[in-house]
Tab-separated table of C-alpha atoms in Angstrom:
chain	number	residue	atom	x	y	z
A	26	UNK	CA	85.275	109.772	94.091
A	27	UNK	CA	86.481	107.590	91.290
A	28	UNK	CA	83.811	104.472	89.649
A	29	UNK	CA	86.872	102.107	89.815
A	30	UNK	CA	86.478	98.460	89.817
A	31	UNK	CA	88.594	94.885	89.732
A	32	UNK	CA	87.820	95.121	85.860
A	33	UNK	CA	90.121	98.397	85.631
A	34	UNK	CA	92.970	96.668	87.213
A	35	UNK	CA	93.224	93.415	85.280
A	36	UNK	CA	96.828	94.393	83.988
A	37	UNK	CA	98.098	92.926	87.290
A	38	UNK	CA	98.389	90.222	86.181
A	39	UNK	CA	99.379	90.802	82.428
A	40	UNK	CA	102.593	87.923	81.491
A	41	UNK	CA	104.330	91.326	80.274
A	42	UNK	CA	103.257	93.784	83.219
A	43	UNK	CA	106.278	94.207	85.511
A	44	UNK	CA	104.633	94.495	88.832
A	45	UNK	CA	104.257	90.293	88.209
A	46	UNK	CA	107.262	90.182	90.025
A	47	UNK	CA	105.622	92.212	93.186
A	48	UNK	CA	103.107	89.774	93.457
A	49	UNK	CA	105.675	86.523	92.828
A	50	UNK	CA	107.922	87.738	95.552
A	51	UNK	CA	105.823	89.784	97.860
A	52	UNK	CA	105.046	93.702	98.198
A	53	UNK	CA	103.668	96.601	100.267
A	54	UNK	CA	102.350	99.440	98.816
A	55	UNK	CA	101.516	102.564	100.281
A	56	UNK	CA	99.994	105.872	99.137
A	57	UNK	CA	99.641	108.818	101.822
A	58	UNK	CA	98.202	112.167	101.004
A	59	UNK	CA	100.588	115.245	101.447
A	60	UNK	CA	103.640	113.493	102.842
A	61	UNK	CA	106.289	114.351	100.308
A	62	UNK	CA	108.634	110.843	99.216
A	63	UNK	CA	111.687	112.134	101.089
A	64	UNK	CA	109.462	112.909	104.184
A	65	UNK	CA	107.955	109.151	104.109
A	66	UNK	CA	111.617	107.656	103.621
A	67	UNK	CA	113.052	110.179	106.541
A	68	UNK	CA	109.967	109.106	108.730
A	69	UNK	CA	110.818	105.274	107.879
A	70	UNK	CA	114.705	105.454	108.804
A	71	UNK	CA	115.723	105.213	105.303
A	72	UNK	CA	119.591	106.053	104.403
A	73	UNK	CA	118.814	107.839	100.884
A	74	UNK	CA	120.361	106.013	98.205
A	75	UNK	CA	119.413	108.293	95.159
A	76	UNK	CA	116.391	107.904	91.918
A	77	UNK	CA	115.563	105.003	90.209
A	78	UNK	CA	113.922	105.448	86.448
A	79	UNK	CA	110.957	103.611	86.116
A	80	UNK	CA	109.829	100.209	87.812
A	81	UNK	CA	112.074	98.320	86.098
A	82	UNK	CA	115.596	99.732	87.595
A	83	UNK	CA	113.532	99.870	91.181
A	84	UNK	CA	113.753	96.025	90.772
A	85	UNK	CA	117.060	95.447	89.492
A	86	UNK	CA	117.933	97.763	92.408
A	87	UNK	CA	115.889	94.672	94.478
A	88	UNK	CA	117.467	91.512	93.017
A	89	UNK	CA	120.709	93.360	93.440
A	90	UNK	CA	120.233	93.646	97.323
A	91	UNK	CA	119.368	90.238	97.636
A	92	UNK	CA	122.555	89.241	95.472
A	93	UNK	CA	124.394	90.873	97.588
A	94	UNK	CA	123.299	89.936	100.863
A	95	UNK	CA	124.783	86.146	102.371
A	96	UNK	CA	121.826	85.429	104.316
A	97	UNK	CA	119.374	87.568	105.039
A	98	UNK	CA	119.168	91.634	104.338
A	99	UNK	CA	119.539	93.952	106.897
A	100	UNK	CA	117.435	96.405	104.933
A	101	UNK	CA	114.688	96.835	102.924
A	102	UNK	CA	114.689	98.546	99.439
A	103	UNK	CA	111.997	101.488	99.656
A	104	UNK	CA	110.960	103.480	96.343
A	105	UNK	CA	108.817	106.597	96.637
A	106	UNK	CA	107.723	108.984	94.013
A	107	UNK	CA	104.694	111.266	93.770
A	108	UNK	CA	101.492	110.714	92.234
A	109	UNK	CA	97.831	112.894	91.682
A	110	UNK	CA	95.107	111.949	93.434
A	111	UNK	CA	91.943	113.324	95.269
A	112	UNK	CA	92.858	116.485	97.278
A	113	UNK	CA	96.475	116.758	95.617
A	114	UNK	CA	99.561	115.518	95.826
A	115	UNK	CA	100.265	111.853	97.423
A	116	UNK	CA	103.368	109.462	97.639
A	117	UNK	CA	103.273	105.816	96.331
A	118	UNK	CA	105.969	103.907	98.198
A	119	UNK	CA	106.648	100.559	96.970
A	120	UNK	CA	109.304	97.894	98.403
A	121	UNK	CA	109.201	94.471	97.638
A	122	UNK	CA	109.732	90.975	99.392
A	123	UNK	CA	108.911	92.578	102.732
A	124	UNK	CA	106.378	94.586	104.941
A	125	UNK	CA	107.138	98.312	105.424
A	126	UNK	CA	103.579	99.238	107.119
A	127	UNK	CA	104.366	98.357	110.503
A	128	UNK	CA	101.406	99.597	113.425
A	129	UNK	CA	103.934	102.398	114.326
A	130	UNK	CA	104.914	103.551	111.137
A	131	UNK	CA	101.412	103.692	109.802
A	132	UNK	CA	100.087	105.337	112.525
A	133	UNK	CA	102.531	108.090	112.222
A	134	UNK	CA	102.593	108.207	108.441
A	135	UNK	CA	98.605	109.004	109.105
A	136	UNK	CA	98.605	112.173	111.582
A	137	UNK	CA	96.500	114.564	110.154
A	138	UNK	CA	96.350	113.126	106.892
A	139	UNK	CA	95.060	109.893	105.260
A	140	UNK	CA	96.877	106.758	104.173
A	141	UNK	CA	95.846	103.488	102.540
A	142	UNK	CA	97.865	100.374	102.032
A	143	UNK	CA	98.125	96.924	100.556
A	144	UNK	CA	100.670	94.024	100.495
A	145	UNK	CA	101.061	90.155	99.845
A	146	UNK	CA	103.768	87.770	100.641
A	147	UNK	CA	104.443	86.134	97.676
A	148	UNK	CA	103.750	82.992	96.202
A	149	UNK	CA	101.604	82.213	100.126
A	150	UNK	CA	98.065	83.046	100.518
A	151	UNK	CA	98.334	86.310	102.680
A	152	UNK	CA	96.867	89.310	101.668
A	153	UNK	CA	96.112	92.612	103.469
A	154	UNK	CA	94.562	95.897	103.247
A	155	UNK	CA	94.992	98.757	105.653
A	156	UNK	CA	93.311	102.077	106.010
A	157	UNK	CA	94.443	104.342	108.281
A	158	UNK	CA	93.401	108.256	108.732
A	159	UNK	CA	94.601	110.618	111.336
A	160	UNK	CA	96.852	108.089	112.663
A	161	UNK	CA	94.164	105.816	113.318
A	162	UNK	CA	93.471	101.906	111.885
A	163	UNK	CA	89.805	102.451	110.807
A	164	UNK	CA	89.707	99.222	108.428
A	165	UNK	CA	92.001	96.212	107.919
A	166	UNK	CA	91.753	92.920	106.630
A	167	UNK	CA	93.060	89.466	105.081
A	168	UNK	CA	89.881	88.002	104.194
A	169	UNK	CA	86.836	90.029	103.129
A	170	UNK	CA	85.099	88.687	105.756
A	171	UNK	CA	86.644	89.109	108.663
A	172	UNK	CA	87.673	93.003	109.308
A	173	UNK	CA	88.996	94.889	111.978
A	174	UNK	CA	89.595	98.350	113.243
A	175	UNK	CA	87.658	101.323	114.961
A	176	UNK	CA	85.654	101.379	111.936
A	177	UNK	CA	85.363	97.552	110.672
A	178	UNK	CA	82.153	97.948	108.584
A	179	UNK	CA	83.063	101.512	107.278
A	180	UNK	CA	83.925	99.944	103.740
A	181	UNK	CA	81.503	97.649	103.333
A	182	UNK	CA	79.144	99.748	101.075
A	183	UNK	CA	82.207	100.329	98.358
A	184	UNK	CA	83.853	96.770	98.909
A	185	UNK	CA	80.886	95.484	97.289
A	186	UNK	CA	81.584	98.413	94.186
A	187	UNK	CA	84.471	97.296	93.485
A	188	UNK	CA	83.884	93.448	93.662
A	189	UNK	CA	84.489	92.159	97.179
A	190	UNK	CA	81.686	91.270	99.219
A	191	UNK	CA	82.309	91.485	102.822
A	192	UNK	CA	79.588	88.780	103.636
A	193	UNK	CA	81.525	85.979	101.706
A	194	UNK	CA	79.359	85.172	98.613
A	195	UNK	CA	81.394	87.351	95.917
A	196	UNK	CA	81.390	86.929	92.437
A	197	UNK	CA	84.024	83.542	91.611
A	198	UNK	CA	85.366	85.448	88.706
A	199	UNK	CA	86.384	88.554	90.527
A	200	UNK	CA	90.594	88.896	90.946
A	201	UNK	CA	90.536	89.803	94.992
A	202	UNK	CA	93.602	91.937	94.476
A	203	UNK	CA	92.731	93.910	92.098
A	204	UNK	CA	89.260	94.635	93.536
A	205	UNK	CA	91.652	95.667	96.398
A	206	UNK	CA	93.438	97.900	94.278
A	207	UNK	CA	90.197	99.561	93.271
A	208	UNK	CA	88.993	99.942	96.878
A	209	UNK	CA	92.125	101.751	97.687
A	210	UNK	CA	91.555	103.961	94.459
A	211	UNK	CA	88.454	104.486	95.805
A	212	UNK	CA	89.514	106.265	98.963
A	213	UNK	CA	92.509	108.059	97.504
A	214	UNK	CA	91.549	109.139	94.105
A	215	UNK	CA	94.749	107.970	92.357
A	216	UNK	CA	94.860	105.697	89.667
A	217	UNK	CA	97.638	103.338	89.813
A	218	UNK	CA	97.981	102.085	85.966
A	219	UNK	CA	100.961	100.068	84.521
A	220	UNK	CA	102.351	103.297	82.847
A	221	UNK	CA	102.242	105.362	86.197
A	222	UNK	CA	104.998	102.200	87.859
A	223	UNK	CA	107.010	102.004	85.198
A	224	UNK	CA	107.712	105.295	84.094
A	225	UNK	CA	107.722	107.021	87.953
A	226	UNK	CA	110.725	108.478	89.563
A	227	UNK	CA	111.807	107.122	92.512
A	228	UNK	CA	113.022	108.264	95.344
A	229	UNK	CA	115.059	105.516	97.067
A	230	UNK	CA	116.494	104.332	100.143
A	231	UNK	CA	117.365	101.520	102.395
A	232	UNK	CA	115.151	101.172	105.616
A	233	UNK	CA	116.804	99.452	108.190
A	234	UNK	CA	114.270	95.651	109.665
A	235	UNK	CA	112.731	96.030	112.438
A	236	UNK	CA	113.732	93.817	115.517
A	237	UNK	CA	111.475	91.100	116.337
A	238	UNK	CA	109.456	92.257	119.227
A	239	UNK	CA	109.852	90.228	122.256
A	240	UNK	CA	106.578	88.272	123.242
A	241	UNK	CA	105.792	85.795	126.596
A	242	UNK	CA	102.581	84.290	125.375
A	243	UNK	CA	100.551	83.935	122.438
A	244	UNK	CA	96.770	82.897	122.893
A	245	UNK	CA	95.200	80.534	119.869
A	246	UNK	CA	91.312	81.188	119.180
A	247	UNK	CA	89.947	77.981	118.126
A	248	UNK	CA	86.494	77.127	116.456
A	249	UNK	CA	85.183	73.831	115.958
A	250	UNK	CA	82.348	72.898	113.446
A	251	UNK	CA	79.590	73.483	115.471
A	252	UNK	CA	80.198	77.276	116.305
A	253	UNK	CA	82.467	77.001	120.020
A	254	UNK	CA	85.609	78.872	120.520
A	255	UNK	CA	87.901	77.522	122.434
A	256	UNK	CA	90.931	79.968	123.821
A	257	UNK	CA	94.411	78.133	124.496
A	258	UNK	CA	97.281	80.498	126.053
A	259	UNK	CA	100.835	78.950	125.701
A	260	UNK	CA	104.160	80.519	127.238
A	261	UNK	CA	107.553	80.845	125.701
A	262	UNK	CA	109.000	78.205	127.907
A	263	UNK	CA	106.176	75.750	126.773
A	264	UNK	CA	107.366	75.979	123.202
């Protein structure tokens, strides 16, 4: 296991490091242990659209798509390439401005193997991490603090490594995201540096958006200053 922490990933947010633009207009990045890049793509729907060289033509291949589209794109731009890490080969998929790790691609990305992901939305204050192995979630989260999966507490001992505390109180001058990128080297062994992005070849292709799923209700958890939850359900028709 690697000793990485927040401190090794700093360059994130380096004026000249390209993958500012991921976290200006949103990204997901994935890394999955022995799934080649053209098996991910071909398990995400993608229609191959050839290799990019290096980060950089990966996002003019991006701004491109959005040029192009009127509205709203019908597909997301997926890179892939393959990396070392611990136990051999993995893929690093990257899109940006949208969410390729939905539940049911995740969970089949996973079988039999292990897979660890982490996106943002941009300029808004939504960040998550995902761990998944053998198909199942064992720890996800937004905040820190509040974690979910089978195994919600799993993490906790090397969250606090690499600089994020899951009771609350960490350090004010550690980045979050790159502590997150350290927790995910952590469990996969592979170094993602500035060099690795933007010299990598790519594997591309467009994956089609998923539908919206279709939903009745949604239920609202609220808790008020004193420590009581309060559960409100509300129907489609009532909004």
């Amino acid at each position: 296991m690697t000793s990485a922490t927040a401190a090794d990933y700093g360059w994130i947010r380096s004026s000249s490091s390209p993958f500012r633009y991921a976290l200006e207009v949103g990204y997901t990045l994935i890394l999955v242990r022995g799934v080649s890049p053209a098996e991910l793509l071909s398990m995400a729907g993608a229609e191959p659209r050839g290799v990019c060289e290096g980060l950089g033509e990966l996002i003019e291949q991006h701004q491109e798509l959005i040029y192009e589209s009127d509205d709203w794109a019908e597909s997301i731009l997926a890179g892939a390439c393959t990396v070392r890490g611990e136990g051999g080969d993995w893929t690093l998929a990257l899109v940006f401005g949208a969410d390729l790790g939905s539940l049911r691609f995740m969970e089949a990305l996973s079988a039999a193997t292990r897979s660890v992901s982490h996106s943002s939305n941009g300029g808004k204050p939504m960040d998550f991490f995902h761990w998944y192995e053998n198909g199942e979630l064992r720890t996800t989260f937004e905040w820190p603090t509040v974690r979910t999966g089978s195994t919600p507490d799993e993490l906790n001992g090397l969250m606090r490594e690499v600089g994020l505390d899951p009771t609350g109180e960490e350090a004010p001058d550690v980045d979050r995201k790159a502590a997150v990128f350290a927790l995910t080297e952590r469990l996969t062994g592979v170094r993602v540096t500035e060099e690795l992005l933007a010299e990598a070849e790519y594997r591309t292709g467009d994956v089609p958006e998923e539908p919206a799923e279709e939903w009745e209700s949604i239920t609202i958890d609220l808790t008020d200053a004193y420590g009581e939850r309060t559960y409100l359900q509300l129907r489609r028709d009532q909004l």
